[in-house]
Amino acid sequence: MALIVKKFGGSSVANSERILNVARIVLESYKEGHSVVVVVSAQGDTTDELIEKAREINTKPSKREMDVLLSAGEQISMALLAMAIEKEGYPVISLTGYQAGIMTDSNYGSARIKSIDTERIFRELDKKNIVIVAGFQGWNRYEDITTLGRGGSDTTAVALAAALKADLCEIYTDVDGIYTADPKIVPDAAKLDDISYDEMLELASLGANVLHTRSVEIAKKYNVNLVVRSSFNNSPGTIIKEVGKVEKMLVRGVAKDDNVARIAVIGVEDKPGVAFKLFSLLAKENISVDLIIQSIGRNGKTDISFIISKENLDKTLEVLNSNIDVIGAEEIRHSDKYSKVSIVGAGMVNNPGVAATMFEALFDADVNIHMITTSEIKISVLVDVKDSVRAVNAIHEKFRLAELGSGGK
Ligand code: ASP
Ligand code: MG
């Protein structure tokens, strides 16, 4: 019999009826004789509502107290689900992150799991209990509650699956799996039967809002058998595994991220050490940068542009403007009217034509490209935000991604 970790997201436990439905899904596996560990998110918009409540009281609460507050959402879900299972007459126990032995660092609000002491969970499984664990939370060496960052319940589930050496980790959500593009903006986006860890990692970090990026990193590192599927129907979902159908498929998905801002550092000296100074200032503040471009020097001066995520804009401007003399720049410019559009596919590495095809699609759709970056498995371009939906559709169409679905191979 297998050990299975099942994670249910906020929409899957949004109300009592859905919790009863989740209980049914869990019991189906349990009755087949499997050991089942369930990870739950907070119900519906609970986390957003808690953030709003905090704001009404104090606009700058400490991160520690914020984590105490936000961890409450998952605890509501776990108790309600346990009650739903009790009602059916099956043995069940719910555990907080602390009780489940999930140890994190002390980065309140975006803590990383350091270790999991699985003793308690195994003890409960030995007693034939269904074990429900609160997602998104752990505890640190000060015995404080920590949370893992928005969307972090996925990471709880995958980390538990790795620590428990589970046979399978199923992420239940409100979509059928991983799509070639966001079906909300590309109507004929196709559901993929499988995708590689690396492709999924890129898609997750490029704005495909299905899995927490960190969860995919852990799945890849520990080779977790991972499936994304819907809690609303029985469709088989998407399997995330070591190798996709790389030979056949060049491009597997297209994503856009509107949450970006461009910074241009104008008129720095064209000499060794300038980029180092600039980016180490940002690294010190934990600000990640992407799509870096340095222009061709003229009269000993050059410009460096890059993009950051919007929430880091204020901080970035503050750091750069207060160090403008250290960097030796004439001026710092910024704009947040851009979108980053990316294609992902492990098969594109040996195919120089892929970039040209992407640019042709953008040209046909009359979309101007501001910046370009490529890696072995992705190409990203910066475009005007007003063009982004058109760009995604044009690329999806050009690479005929709709044909990648189960129906069309
Ligand atoms: N409830 C948390 C959030 O909304 C964690 C999660 O749902 O994964 O971000
Ligand atoms: Mg989520």
Coordinates of C-alpha atoms and ligand atoms in Angstrom, one line a residue:
M1 CA 0.0 0.0 0.0
A2 CA 1.2 3.5 -0.8
L3 CA 1.9 6.5 1.3
I4 CA 0.2 9.5 -0.4
V5 CA 0.4 13.2 0.3
K6 CA -2.6 15.2 -0.9
K7 CA -2.7 19.0 -0.8
F8 CA -5.9 21.0 -1.2
G9 CA -5.7 24.7 -2.1
G10 CA -7.8 27.5 -0.9
S11 CA -10.6 27.2 -3.5
S12 CA -10.9 23.4 -2.9
V13 CA -11.7 24.0 0.8
A14 CA -13.5 27.4 0.3
N15 CA -16.8 26.4 2.0
S16 CA -18.4 23.5 4.0
E17 CA -19.7 21.8 0.9
R18 CA -16.2 21.7 -0.6
I19 CA -14.6 20.5 2.6
L20 CA -17.1 17.6 2.6
N21 CA -16.0 16.9 -1.0
V22 CA -12.4 16.9 0.0
A23 CA -13.2 14.5 2.8
R24 CA -14.7 12.2 0.2
I25 CA -11.6 12.3 -2.0
V26 CA -9.4 11.7 1.0
L27 CA -11.5 8.8 2.2
E28 CA -11.5 7.2 -1.2
S29 CA -7.7 6.8 -1.0
Y30 CA -7.8 5.8 2.6
K31 CA -10.4 3.1 2.0
E32 CA -8.2 1.6 -0.7
G33 CA -5.7 0.9 2.1
H34 CA -3.3 3.8 1.5
S35 CA -1.7 5.9 4.3
V36 CA -2.9 9.4 3.6
V37 CA -1.3 12.7 4.7
V38 CA -3.3 15.8 3.8
V39 CA -2.0 19.3 3.6
V40 CA -4.6 22.2 3.5
S41 CA -4.5 25.8 2.6
A42 CA -6.6 28.5 4.2
Q43 CA -10.2 28.7 2.9
G44 CA -10.8 30.9 -0.1
D45 CA -9.7 34.4 0.4
T46 CA -9.0 34.0 4.1
T47 CA -5.3 34.9 3.9
D48 CA -6.1 38.1 2.0
E49 CA -8.8 39.0 4.6
L50 CA -6.4 38.4 7.5
I51 CA -3.9 40.7 5.8
E52 CA -6.6 43.3 5.4
K53 CA -7.7 43.0 9.1
A54 CA -4.1 43.5 10.2
R55 CA -3.9 46.6 8.1
E56 CA -7.0 48.1 9.7
I57 CA -5.2 47.9 13.1
N58 CA -1.6 48.6 12.2
T59 CA -0.1 49.4 8.7
K60 CA 3.4 48.2 9.8
P61 CA 2.9 45.2 12.0
S62 CA 5.9 43.1 13.0
K63 CA 6.5 40.1 10.7
R64 CA 6.4 37.8 13.7
E65 CA 2.9 38.8 14.6
M66 CA 1.8 38.8 11.0
D67 CA 2.9 35.1 10.9
V68 CA 0.9 34.3 14.0
L69 CA -2.1 35.8 12.4
L70 CA -1.8 34.3 8.9
S71 CA -1.1 30.8 10.2
A72 CA -4.6 30.8 11.7
G73 CA -6.2 30.4 8.3
E74 CA -4.7 27.0 7.7
Q75 CA -5.6 25.9 11.2
I76 CA -9.3 26.6 10.5
S77 CA -9.2 24.4 7.4
M78 CA -7.4 21.5 9.1
A79 CA -9.8 21.3 12.0
L80 CA -12.9 21.6 9.7
L81 CA -11.6 18.9 7.4
A82 CA -10.8 16.6 10.4
M83 CA -14.4 17.1 11.6
A84 CA -15.7 16.2 8.2
I85 CA -13.8 13.0 8.3
E86 CA -14.7 12.2 11.9
K87 CA -18.3 12.5 10.9
E88 CA -17.9 9.7 8.4
G89 CA -16.5 7.6 11.3
Y90 CA -12.8 7.4 10.2
P91 CA -9.8 8.0 12.4
V92 CA -8.2 11.4 11.8
I93 CA -6.0 13.9 13.5
S94 CA -5.0 17.4 12.5
L95 CA -1.5 18.8 13.2
T96 CA -0.1 22.3 13.1
G97 CA 3.3 22.9 11.4
Y98 CA 4.9 22.8 14.8
Q99 CA 3.2 19.5 15.7
A100 CA 4.2 18.0 12.4
G101 CA 7.8 18.8 13.1
I102 CA 8.3 21.4 10.3
M103 CA 11.4 23.4 11.3
T104 CA 12.1 26.6 9.3
D105 CA 14.6 29.4 9.4
S106 CA 13.6 32.7 11.0
N107 CA 12.7 34.6 7.9
Y108 CA 9.2 35.5 9.0
G109 CA 6.8 35.8 6.1
S110 CA 9.0 33.9 3.7
A111 CA 10.6 31.2 5.8
R112 CA 12.4 28.2 4.3
I113 CA 11.9 24.7 5.6
K114 CA 15.2 23.5 7.1
S115 CA 14.2 20.0 8.3
I116 CA 11.2 17.9 9.1
D117 CA 11.0 15.6 12.1
T118 CA 8.6 13.0 10.8
E119 CA 8.3 11.0 14.0
R120 CA 4.9 12.3 15.0
I121 CA 3.4 11.9 11.6
F122 CA 4.6 8.3 11.3
R123 CA 3.3 7.6 14.8
E124 CA -0.1 8.8 13.8
L125 CA 0.0 6.9 10.5
D126 CA 0.9 3.7 12.4
K127 CA -2.3 4.2 14.5
K128 CA -4.1 4.2 11.1
N129 CA -5.0 7.9 11.4
I130 CA -5.5 10.1 8.4
V131 CA -3.1 12.9 9.2
I132 CA -4.0 16.5 8.3
V133 CA -1.3 19.1 8.3
A134 CA -1.7 22.8 8.2
G135 CA 0.1 24.1 5.1
F136 CA 2.2 27.2 4.8
Q137 CA 3.6 27.2 8.3
G138 CA 6.4 25.9 10.5
W139 CA 8.3 26.9 13.6
N140 CA 11.8 28.3 14.1
R141 CA 14.5 27.9 16.8
Y142 CA 12.9 30.6 18.9
E143 CA 9.8 28.4 19.0
D144 CA 7.9 31.0 17.0
I145 CA 5.4 30.3 14.3
T146 CA 6.7 31.1 10.8
T147 CA 5.0 31.1 7.4
L148 CA 6.5 30.1 4.0
G149 CA 5.3 33.0 1.8
R150 CA 2.1 33.3 -0.3
G151 CA 1.2 30.0 -2.0
G152 CA 3.5 28.2 0.4
S153 CA 1.2 25.2 1.2
D154 CA 2.4 23.6 -2.0
T155 CA 5.9 23.7 -0.5
T156 CA 4.7 22.1 2.7
A157 CA 3.1 19.3 0.8
V158 CA 6.1 18.5 -1.4
A159 CA 8.6 18.9 1.5
L160 CA 6.5 16.5 3.5
A161 CA 6.3 14.0 0.6
A162 CA 10.1 14.2 0.3
A163 CA 10.7 13.8 4.1
L164 CA 8.2 10.9 4.4
K165 CA 9.4 9.3 1.2
A166 CA 5.9 9.3 0.0
D167 CA 5.0 7.3 -3.2
L168 CA 3.0 10.2 -4.6
C169 CA 2.3 13.9 -3.9
E170 CA -1.0 15.1 -5.4
I171 CA -1.7 18.9 -5.6
Y172 CA -5.4 19.4 -5.9
T173 CA -6.5 22.8 -7.2
D174 CA -9.3 24.4 -9.2
V175 CA -7.8 23.8 -12.7
D176 CA -7.2 20.4 -14.4
G177 CA -3.5 20.7 -14.4
I178 CA -0.7 22.6 -16.1
Y179 CA -1.6 24.4 -19.3
T180 CA 0.3 25.6 -22.3
A181 CA -0.8 29.1 -21.3
D182 CA -3.2 30.7 -18.9
P183 CA -6.6 29.5 -20.2
K184 CA -8.1 32.8 -18.9
I185 CA -6.2 34.7 -21.6
V186 CA -5.6 32.0 -24.2
P187 CA -9.0 30.3 -24.8
D188 CA -7.5 27.3 -26.7
A189 CA -4.7 26.6 -24.2
A190 CA -4.2 22.9 -23.8
K191 CA -3.6 20.8 -20.7
L192 CA -0.3 19.0 -20.7
D193 CA -0.2 15.3 -19.7
D194 CA 3.3 15.8 -18.3
I195 CA 6.0 18.3 -17.9
S196 CA 9.6 18.2 -16.7
Y197 CA 10.7 19.6 -13.3
D198 CA 12.9 22.2 -15.1
E199 CA 10.1 23.4 -17.4
M200 CA 7.7 23.6 -14.5
L201 CA 10.3 25.5 -12.5
E202 CA 10.6 28.1 -15.2
L203 CA 6.8 28.3 -15.7
A204 CA 6.2 28.7 -12.0
S205 CA 8.8 31.5 -11.6
L206 CA 7.6 33.2 -14.8
G207 CA 4.1 33.8 -13.6
A208 CA 2.1 30.6 -14.2
N209 CA 0.3 30.8 -10.9
V210 CA -0.2 27.1 -10.3
L211 CA 2.6 25.9 -8.1
H212 CA 4.8 27.7 -5.6
T213 CA 8.3 27.8 -7.2
R214 CA 10.0 26.5 -4.1
S215 CA 7.8 23.4 -4.1
V216 CA 9.1 22.5 -7.6
E217 CA 12.7 23.0 -6.6
I218 CA 12.2 20.5 -3.7
A219 CA 10.3 18.1 -6.0
K220 CA 13.2 18.1 -8.4
K221 CA 15.9 17.8 -5.8
Y222 CA 14.2 14.8 -4.1
N223 CA 12.6 13.3 -7.2
V224 CA 9.1 13.6 -5.7
N225 CA 6.4 12.0 -7.8
L226 CA 4.2 15.1 -8.3
V227 CA 0.8 15.5 -9.9
V228 CA -1.3 18.6 -10.3
R229 CA -5.0 17.9 -10.6
S230 CA -8.5 19.3 -10.0
S231 CA -10.5 18.6 -6.8
F232 CA -13.7 19.3 -8.8
N233 CA -13.5 16.5 -11.3
N234 CA -11.7 13.2 -11.9
S235 CA -9.5 14.2 -14.8
P236 CA -6.0 12.7 -14.4
G237 CA -4.1 16.0 -14.2
T238 CA -0.5 16.8 -15.2
I239 CA 2.5 14.7 -14.0
I240 CA 5.6 16.6 -13.2
K241 CA 8.7 14.4 -13.6
E242 CA 12.3 14.2 -14.6
V243 CA 12.0 14.2 -18.4
G244 CA 9.1 15.3 -20.5
K245 CA 8.8 14.4 -24.2
V246 CA 11.8 16.6 -25.0
E247 CA 12.6 15.1 -28.4
K248 CA 9.2 15.9 -29.8
M249 CA 8.2 19.1 -28.2
L250 CA 10.3 22.2 -28.6
V251 CA 8.1 24.8 -26.7
R252 CA 5.8 23.6 -24.0
G253 CA 4.3 26.7 -22.6
V254 CA 4.0 30.5 -22.8
A255 CA 3.6 32.7 -19.7
K256 CA 3.4 36.4 -18.9
D257 CA 4.3 38.3 -15.9
D258 CA 2.9 41.9 -15.5
N259 CA 4.4 42.3 -12.1
V260 CA 7.7 43.8 -13.4
A261 CA 9.4 47.2 -13.5
R262 CA 12.3 48.3 -15.6
I263 CA 15.2 50.3 -14.2
A264 CA 17.7 52.1 -16.4
V265 CA 20.9 53.3 -14.8
I266 CA 22.1 56.0 -17.2
G267 CA 25.6 57.2 -17.9
V268 CA 27.8 55.0 -15.8
E269 CA 31.5 54.7 -16.5
D270 CA 32.4 52.0 -19.0
K271 CA 35.1 50.3 -16.8
P272 CA 35.5 47.1 -14.7
G273 CA 33.6 46.9 -11.4
V274 CA 30.6 49.1 -12.2
A275 CA 28.1 46.3 -12.7
F276 CA 29.6 44.6 -9.6
K277 CA 29.0 47.6 -7.5
L278 CA 25.5 48.2 -8.8
F279 CA 24.2 44.6 -8.4
S280 CA 25.9 43.9 -5.1
L281 CA 24.0 46.9 -3.7
L282 CA 20.7 45.2 -4.8
A283 CA 21.8 41.7 -3.7
K284 CA 22.5 43.1 -0.2
E285 CA 18.8 44.1 -0.1
N286 CA 17.7 40.7 -1.4
I287 CA 16.4 42.2 -4.6
S288 CA 16.6 39.8 -7.6
V289 CA 17.1 41.2 -11.1
D290 CA 16.5 39.7 -14.5
L291 CA 17.0 40.6 -18.2
I292 CA 20.1 42.7 -17.6
I293 CA 21.3 44.7 -20.6
Q294 CA 24.4 46.9 -20.9
S295 CA 24.4 49.1 -24.0
I296 CA 27.4 49.6 -26.2
G297 CA 29.7 52.2 -24.6
R298 CA 30.1 55.7 -26.1
N299 CA 32.7 58.2 -24.9
G300 CA 33.6 56.0 -22.0
K301 CA 30.0 55.9 -20.7
T302 CA 27.3 53.2 -20.9
D303 CA 23.8 52.5 -19.6
I304 CA 22.7 49.4 -17.7
S305 CA 19.0 48.4 -17.7
F306 CA 17.3 45.4 -15.9
I307 CA 14.0 44.4 -14.6
I308 CA 12.8 43.7 -11.0
S309 CA 9.5 42.7 -9.6
K310 CA 7.1 45.6 -8.9
E311 CA 7.0 45.1 -5.2
N312 CA 10.7 45.8 -5.1
L313 CA 10.5 49.1 -7.1
D314 CA 10.4 51.5 -4.1
K315 CA 13.3 49.8 -2.4
T316 CA 15.4 49.6 -5.5
L317 CA 15.0 53.3 -6.3
E318 CA 15.8 54.2 -2.7
V319 CA 19.0 52.1 -2.8
L320 CA 20.1 53.3 -6.2
N321 CA 19.3 57.0 -5.7
S322 CA 21.1 57.1 -2.3
N323 CA 24.1 55.4 -3.8
I324 CA 24.1 57.2 -7.2
D325 CA 27.6 58.7 -6.5
V326 CA 29.0 55.3 -5.5
I327 CA 27.7 53.8 -8.7
G328 CA 28.8 56.9 -10.6
A329 CA 25.5 57.2 -12.6
E330 CA 24.1 60.3 -14.2
E331 CA 20.5 59.3 -13.7
I332 CA 18.2 56.4 -12.6
R333 CA 15.1 56.0 -14.7
H334 CA 12.2 53.6 -14.2
S335 CA 8.9 52.5 -15.6
D336 CA 6.4 49.8 -14.7
K337 CA 4.3 49.7 -17.9
Y338 CA 5.9 46.5 -19.1
S339 CA 5.2 42.8 -19.1
K340 CA 7.6 39.9 -19.4
V341 CA 6.5 37.3 -21.9
S342 CA 8.3 34.0 -21.9
I343 CA 8.4 30.7 -23.7
V344 CA 9.6 27.5 -21.9
G345 CA 10.7 24.2 -23.3
A346 CA 13.5 21.8 -22.5
G347 CA 13.7 20.8 -26.2
M348 CA 14.6 24.3 -27.4
V349 CA 18.2 24.2 -26.3
N350 CA 19.5 22.8 -29.6
N351 CA 17.1 24.6 -31.9
P352 CA 18.3 28.1 -32.9
G353 CA 15.1 28.6 -34.9
V354 CA 12.9 28.8 -31.8
A355 CA 13.9 32.4 -31.0
A356 CA 13.4 33.5 -34.6
T357 CA 9.9 32.0 -34.6
M358 CA 9.0 33.7 -31.4
F359 CA 10.2 37.1 -32.7
E360 CA 8.3 36.5 -35.9
A361 CA 5.1 35.9 -34.0
L362 CA 5.6 39.2 -32.2
F363 CA 6.4 41.0 -35.4
D364 CA 3.2 39.6 -37.0
A365 CA 1.2 40.8 -34.0
D366 CA 2.9 44.2 -34.2
V367 CA 4.4 43.9 -30.7
N368 CA 7.6 45.8 -30.0
I369 CA 10.3 44.1 -28.0
H370 CA 12.3 46.2 -25.5
M371 CA 14.6 43.6 -24.0
I372 CA 15.4 39.9 -24.6
T373 CA 17.0 37.2 -22.6
T374 CA 17.6 33.6 -23.3
S375 CA 18.6 30.5 -21.4
E376 CA 18.8 26.8 -22.3
I377 CA 15.1 26.3 -21.7
K378 CA 13.5 29.7 -21.9
I379 CA 13.3 32.9 -23.9
S380 CA 11.9 36.0 -22.3
V381 CA 11.0 39.3 -23.8
L382 CA 9.9 42.6 -22.3
V383 CA 7.0 44.2 -24.1
D384 CA 4.5 46.9 -23.3
V385 CA 1.9 45.7 -20.9
K386 CA -0.9 46.7 -23.3
D387 CA 0.5 44.3 -25.8
S388 CA 1.0 41.3 -23.5
V389 CA -2.2 39.4 -24.0
R390 CA -1.9 39.8 -27.8
A391 CA 1.8 38.7 -27.6
V392 CA 1.0 35.5 -25.6
N393 CA -1.8 34.6 -28.0
A394 CA 0.3 35.2 -31.1
I395 CA 3.1 33.0 -29.7
H396 CA 0.7 30.3 -28.6
E397 CA -0.7 30.2 -32.1
K398 CA 2.6 30.3 -33.9
F399 CA 4.0 27.4 -32.0
R400 CA 0.7 25.6 -32.3
L401 CA 0.7 24.9 -28.6
A402 CA -3.1 24.1 -28.6
E403 CA -2.0 20.8 -30.3
L404 CA 0.0 19.7 -27.2
G405 CA -3.1 18.7 -25.3
S406 CA -4.0 15.0 -24.7
G407 CA -6.5 15.2 -27.6
G408 CA -4.2 16.6 -30.3
K409 CA -0.9 14.6 -30.4
Ligands
ASP1 N1 -3.0 30.5 2.5 C1 -1.7 30.9 2.0 C2 -1.8 31.9 0.9 O1 -2.9 32.3 0.5 C3 -0.9 29.7 1.6 C4 -1.4 28.9 0.4 O2 -2.6 29.1 0.1 O3 -0.7 28.2 -0.1 O4 -0.8 32.3 0.3
MG2 MG -1.6 28.1 -4.5

